[in-house]
PDB file of C-alpha atoms in Angstrom:
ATOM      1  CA  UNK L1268     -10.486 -21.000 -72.628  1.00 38.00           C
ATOM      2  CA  UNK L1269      -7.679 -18.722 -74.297  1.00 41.00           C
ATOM      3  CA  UNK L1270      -5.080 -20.255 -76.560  1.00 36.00           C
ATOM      4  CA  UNK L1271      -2.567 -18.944 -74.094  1.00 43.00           C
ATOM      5  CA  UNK L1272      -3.736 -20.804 -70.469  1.00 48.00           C
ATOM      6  CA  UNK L1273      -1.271 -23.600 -71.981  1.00 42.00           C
ATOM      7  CA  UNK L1274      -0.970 -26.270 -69.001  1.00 43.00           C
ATOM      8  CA  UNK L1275       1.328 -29.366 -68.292  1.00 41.00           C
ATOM      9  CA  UNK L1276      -1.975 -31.597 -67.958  1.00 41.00           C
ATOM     10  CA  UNK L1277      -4.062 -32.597 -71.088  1.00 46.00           C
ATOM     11  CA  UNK L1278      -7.148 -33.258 -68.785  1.00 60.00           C
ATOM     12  CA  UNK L1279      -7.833 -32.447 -64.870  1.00 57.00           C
ATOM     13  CA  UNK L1280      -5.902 -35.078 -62.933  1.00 62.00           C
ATOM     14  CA  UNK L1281      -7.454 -37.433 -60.144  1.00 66.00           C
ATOM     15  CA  UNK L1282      -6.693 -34.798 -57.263  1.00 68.00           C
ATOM     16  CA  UNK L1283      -6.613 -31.372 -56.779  1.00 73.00           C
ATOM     17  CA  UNK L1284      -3.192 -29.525 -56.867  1.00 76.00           C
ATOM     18  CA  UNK L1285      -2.468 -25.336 -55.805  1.00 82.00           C
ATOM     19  CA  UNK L1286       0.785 -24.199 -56.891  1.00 88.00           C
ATOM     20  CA  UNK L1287       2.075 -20.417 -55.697  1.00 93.00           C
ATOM     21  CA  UNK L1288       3.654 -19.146 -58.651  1.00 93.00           C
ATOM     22  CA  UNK L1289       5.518 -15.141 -58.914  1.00 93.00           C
ATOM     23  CA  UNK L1290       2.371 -13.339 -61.103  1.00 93.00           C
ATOM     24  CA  UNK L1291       4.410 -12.912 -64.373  1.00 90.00           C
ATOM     25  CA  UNK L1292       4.648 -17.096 -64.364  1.00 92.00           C
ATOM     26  CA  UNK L1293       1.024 -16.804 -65.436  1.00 93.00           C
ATOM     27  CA  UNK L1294      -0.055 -18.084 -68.361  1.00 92.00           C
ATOM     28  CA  UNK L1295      -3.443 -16.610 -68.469  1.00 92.00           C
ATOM     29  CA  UNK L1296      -4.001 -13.646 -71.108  1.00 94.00           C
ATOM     30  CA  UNK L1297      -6.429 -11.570 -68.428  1.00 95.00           C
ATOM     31  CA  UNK L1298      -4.884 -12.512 -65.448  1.00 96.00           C
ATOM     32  CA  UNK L1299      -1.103 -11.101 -66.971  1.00 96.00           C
ATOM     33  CA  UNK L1300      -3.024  -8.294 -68.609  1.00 97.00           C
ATOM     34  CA  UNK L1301      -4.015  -7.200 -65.163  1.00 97.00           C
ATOM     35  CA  UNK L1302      -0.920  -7.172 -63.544  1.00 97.00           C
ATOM     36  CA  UNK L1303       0.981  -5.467 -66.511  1.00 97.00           C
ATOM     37  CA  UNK L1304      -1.683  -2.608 -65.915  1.00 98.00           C
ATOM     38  CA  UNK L1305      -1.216  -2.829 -62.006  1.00 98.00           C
ATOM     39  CA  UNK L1306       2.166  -2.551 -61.800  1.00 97.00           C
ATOM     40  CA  UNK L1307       1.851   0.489 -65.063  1.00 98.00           C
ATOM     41  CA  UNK L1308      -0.663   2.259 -62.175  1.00 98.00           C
ATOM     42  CA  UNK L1309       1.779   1.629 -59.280  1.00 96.00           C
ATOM     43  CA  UNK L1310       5.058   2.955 -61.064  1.00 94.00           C
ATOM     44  CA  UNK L1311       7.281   2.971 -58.527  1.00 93.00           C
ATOM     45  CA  UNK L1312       5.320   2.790 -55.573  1.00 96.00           C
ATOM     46  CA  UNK L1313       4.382  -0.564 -53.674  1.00 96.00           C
ATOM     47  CA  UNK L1314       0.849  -0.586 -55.097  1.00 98.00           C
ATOM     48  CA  UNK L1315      -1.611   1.867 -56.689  1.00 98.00           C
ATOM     49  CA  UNK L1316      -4.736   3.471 -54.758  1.00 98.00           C
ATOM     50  CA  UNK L1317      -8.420   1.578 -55.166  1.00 97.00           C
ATOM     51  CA  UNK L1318      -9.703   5.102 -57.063  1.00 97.00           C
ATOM     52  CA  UNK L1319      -6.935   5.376 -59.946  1.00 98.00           C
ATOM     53  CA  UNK L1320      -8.479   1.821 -61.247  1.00 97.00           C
ATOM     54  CA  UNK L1321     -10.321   2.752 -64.237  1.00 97.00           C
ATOM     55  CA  UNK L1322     -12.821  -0.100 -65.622  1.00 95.00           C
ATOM     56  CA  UNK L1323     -12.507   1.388 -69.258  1.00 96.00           C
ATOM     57  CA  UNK L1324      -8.920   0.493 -68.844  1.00 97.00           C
ATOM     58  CA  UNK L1325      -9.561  -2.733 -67.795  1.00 97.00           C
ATOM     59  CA  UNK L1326     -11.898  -3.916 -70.725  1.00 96.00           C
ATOM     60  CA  UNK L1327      -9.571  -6.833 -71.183  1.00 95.00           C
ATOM     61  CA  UNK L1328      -9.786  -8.519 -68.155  1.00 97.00           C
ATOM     62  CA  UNK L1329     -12.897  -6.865 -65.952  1.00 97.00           C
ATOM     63  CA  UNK L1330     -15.171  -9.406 -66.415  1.00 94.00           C
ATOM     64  CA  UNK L1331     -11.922 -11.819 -64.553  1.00 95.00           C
ATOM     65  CA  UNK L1332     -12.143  -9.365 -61.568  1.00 97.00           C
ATOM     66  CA  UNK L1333     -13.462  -9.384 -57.908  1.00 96.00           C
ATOM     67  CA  UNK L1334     -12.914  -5.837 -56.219  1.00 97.00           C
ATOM     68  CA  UNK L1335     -12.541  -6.627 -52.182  1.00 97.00           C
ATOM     69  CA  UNK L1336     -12.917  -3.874 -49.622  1.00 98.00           C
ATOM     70  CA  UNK L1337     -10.494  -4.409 -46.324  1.00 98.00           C
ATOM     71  CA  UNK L1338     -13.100  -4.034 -43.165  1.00 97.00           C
ATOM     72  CA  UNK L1339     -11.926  -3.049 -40.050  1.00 96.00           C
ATOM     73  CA  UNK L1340      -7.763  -3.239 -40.298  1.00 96.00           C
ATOM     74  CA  UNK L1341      -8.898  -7.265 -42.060  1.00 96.00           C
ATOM     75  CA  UNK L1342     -11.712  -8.004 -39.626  1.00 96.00           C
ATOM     76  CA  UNK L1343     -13.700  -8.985 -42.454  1.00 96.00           C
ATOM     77  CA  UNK L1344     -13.650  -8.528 -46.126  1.00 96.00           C
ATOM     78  CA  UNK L1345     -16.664  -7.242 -48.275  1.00 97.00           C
ATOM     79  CA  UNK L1346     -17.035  -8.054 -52.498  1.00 95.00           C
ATOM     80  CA  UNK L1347     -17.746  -4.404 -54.171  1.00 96.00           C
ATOM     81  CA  UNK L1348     -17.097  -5.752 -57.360  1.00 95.00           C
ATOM     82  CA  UNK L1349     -17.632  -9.466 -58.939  1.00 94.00           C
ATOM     83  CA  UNK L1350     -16.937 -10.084 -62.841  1.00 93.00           C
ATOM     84  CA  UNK L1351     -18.795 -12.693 -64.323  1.00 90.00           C
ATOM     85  CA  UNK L1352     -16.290 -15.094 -65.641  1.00 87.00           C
ATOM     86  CA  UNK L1353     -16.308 -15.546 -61.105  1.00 81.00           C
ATOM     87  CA  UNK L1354     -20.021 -15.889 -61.293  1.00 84.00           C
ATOM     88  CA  UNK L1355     -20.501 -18.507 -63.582  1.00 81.00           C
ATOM     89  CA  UNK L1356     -16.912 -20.394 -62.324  1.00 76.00           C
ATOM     90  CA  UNK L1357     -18.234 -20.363 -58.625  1.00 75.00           C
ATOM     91  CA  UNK L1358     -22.272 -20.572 -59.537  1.00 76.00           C
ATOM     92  CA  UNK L1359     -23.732 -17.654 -57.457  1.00 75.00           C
ATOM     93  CA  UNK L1360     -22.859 -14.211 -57.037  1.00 86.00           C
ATOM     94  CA  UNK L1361     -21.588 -12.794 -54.412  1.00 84.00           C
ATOM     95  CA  UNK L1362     -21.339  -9.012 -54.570  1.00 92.00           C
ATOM     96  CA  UNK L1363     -22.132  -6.931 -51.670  1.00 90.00           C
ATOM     97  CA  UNK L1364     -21.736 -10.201 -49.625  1.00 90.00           C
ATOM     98  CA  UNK L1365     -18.752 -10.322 -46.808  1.00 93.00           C
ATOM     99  CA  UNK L1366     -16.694 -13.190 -46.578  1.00 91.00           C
ATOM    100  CA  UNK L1367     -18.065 -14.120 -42.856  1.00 90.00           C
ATOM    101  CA  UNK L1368     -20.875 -14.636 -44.777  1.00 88.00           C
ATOM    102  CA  UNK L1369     -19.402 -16.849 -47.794  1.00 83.00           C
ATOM    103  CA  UNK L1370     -17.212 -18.709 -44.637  1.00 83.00           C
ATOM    104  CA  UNK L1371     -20.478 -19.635 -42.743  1.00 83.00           C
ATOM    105  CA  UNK L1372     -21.812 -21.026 -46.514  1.00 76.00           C
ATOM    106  CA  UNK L1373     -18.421 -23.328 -46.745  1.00 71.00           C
ATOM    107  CA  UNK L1374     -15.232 -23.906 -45.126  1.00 55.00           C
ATOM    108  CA  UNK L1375     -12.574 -22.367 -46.907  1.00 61.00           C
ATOM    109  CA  UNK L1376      -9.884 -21.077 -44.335  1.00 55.00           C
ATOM    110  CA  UNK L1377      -7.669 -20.165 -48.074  1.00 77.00           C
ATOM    111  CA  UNK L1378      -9.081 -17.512 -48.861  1.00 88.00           C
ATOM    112  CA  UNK L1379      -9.396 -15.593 -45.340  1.00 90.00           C
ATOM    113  CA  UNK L1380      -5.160 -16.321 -45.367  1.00 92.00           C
ATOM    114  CA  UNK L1381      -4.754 -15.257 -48.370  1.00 94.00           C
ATOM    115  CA  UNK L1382      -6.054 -11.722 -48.364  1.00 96.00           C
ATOM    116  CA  UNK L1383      -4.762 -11.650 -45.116  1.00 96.00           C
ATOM    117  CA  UNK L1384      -1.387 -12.273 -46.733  1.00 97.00           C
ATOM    118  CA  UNK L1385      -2.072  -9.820 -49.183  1.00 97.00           C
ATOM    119  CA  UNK L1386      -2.959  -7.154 -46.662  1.00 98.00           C
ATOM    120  CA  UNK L1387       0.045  -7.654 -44.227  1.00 97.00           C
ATOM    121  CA  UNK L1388       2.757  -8.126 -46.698  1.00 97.00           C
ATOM    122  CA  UNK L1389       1.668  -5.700 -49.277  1.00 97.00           C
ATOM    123  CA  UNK L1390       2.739  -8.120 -52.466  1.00 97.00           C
ATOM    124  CA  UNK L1391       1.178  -9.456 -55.111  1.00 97.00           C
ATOM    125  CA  UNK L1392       0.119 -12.868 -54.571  1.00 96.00           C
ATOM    126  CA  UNK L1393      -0.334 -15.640 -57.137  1.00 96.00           C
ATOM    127  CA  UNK L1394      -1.480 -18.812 -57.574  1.00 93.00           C
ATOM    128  CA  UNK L1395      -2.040 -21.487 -60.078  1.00 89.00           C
ATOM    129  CA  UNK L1396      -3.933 -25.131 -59.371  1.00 84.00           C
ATOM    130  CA  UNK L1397      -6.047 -28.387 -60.737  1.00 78.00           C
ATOM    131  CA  UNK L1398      -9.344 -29.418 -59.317  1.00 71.00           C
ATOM    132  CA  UNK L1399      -9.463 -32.597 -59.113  1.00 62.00           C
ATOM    133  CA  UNK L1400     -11.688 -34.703 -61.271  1.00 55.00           C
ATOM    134  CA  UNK L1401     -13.885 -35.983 -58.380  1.00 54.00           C
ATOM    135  CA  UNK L1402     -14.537 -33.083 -56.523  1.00 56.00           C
ATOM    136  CA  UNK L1403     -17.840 -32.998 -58.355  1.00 53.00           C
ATOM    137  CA  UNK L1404     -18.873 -29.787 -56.730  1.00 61.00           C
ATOM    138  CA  UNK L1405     -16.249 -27.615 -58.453  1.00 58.00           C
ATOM    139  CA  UNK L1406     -17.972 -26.343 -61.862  1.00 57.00           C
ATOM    140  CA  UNK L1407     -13.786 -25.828 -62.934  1.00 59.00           C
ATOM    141  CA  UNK L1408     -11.102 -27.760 -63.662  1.00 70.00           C
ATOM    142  CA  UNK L1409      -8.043 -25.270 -63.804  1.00 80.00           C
ATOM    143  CA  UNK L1410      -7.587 -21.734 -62.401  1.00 84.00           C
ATOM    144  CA  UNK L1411      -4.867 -19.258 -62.192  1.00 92.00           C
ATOM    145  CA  UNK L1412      -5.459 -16.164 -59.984  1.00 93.00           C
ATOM    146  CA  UNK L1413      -3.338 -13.059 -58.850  1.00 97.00           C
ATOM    147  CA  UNK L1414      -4.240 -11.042 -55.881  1.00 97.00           C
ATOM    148  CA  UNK L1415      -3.215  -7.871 -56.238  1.00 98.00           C
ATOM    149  CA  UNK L1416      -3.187  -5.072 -53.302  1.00 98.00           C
ATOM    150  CA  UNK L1417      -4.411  -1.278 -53.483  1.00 98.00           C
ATOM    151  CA  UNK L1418      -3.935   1.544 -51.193  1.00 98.00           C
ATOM    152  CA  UNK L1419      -2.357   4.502 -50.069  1.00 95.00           C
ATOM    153  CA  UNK L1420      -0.328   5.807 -47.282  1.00 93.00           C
ATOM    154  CA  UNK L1421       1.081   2.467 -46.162  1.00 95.00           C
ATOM    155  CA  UNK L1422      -2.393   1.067 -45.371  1.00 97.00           C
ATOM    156  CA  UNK L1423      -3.995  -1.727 -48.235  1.00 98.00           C
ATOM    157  CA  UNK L1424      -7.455  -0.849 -47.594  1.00 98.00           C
ATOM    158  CA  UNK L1425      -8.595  -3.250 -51.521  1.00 98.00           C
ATOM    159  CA  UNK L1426      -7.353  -6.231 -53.197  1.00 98.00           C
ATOM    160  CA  UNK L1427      -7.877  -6.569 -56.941  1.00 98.00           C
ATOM    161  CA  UNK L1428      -8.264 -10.292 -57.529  1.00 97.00           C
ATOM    162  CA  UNK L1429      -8.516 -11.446 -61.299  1.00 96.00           C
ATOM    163  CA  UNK L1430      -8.653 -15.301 -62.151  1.00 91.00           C
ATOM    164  CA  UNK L1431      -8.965 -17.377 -64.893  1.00 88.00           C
ATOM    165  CA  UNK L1432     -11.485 -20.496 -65.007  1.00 81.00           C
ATOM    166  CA  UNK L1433     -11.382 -24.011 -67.488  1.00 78.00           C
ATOM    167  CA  UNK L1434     -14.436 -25.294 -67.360  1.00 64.00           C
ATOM    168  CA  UNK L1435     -15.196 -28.908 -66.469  1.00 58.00           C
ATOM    169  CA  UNK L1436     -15.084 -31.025 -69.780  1.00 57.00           C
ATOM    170  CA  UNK L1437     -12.861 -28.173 -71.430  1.00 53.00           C
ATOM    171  CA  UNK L1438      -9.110 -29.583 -72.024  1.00 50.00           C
ATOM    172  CA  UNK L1439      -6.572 -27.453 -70.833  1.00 48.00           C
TER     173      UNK L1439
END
């Protein structure tokens, strides 16, 4: 974990906690990394395009990303890109994969609203939460995430997620 996730918790507490937080509130060295370089690409638009992302840019936090494609005006969503700091946090990988797919694995109705949010509003999106210590599937204790959207001509057609993971048994 980086010196600079500090945390109010010493340990993960007894149950699990999601807090939406504005992205700069982020403690996370990758996660604000990311944004400073998102909002540097969008200047003063409302977000930059999926092809002015530049993964040499991003050395500092691409192994934090997942790259999601927008399918049919948010009929679906598909995973172009998954770093593995998300492969090793969630235990499989799942690049190429939709999220019908991941939804018919487990129910998680978050994620579906969140991109949705994303997509609609156009914002950044953040987020900041404790798993709690008996929710023995979770191979993470802590994670802060920003969702970032990408696009042009009014239209969010990608959202640039990039998270940060504690491990279970790591103190915050």
């Amino acid at each position: 974990m980086s010196a600079s996730l500090a945390t109010s918790h010493v340990d993960a507490p007894e149950t699990s906690s999601i807090e939406i937080v504005s992205p700069e509130a982020l403690h996370s060295e990758a996660v604000r990394a990311a944004v400073a370089y998102w909002n540097a690409l969008r200047a003063n638009r409302p977000y930059p395009r999926r092809d002015e992302l530049l993964p040499a840019a991003m050395a500092k936090f691409l192994r934090h990303i997942v790259l999601v494609r927008v399918l049919g005006g948010g009929a679906d969503y598909e995973y172009r890109v998954v770093g593995d700091a998300h492969v090793q946090a969630q235990g499989y990988n799942f690049r190429h994969m939709r999220l019908k797919e991941i939804e018919a694995l487990r129910v998680d109705f978050a994620t579906r609203a969140t991109y949705e949010h994303v997509r609609i509003t156009a914002l950044p999106f953040a987020v900041r939460g404790w798993i709690g210590r008996y929710e023995s599937r979770s191979r993470f204790s802590y994670h802060e995430t920003a969702f970032l959207p990408l696009g042009a001509g009014g239209v969010v057609d990608h959202l640039l997620i990039v998270s940060t993971y504690v491990p279970r048994g790591v103190r915050a």
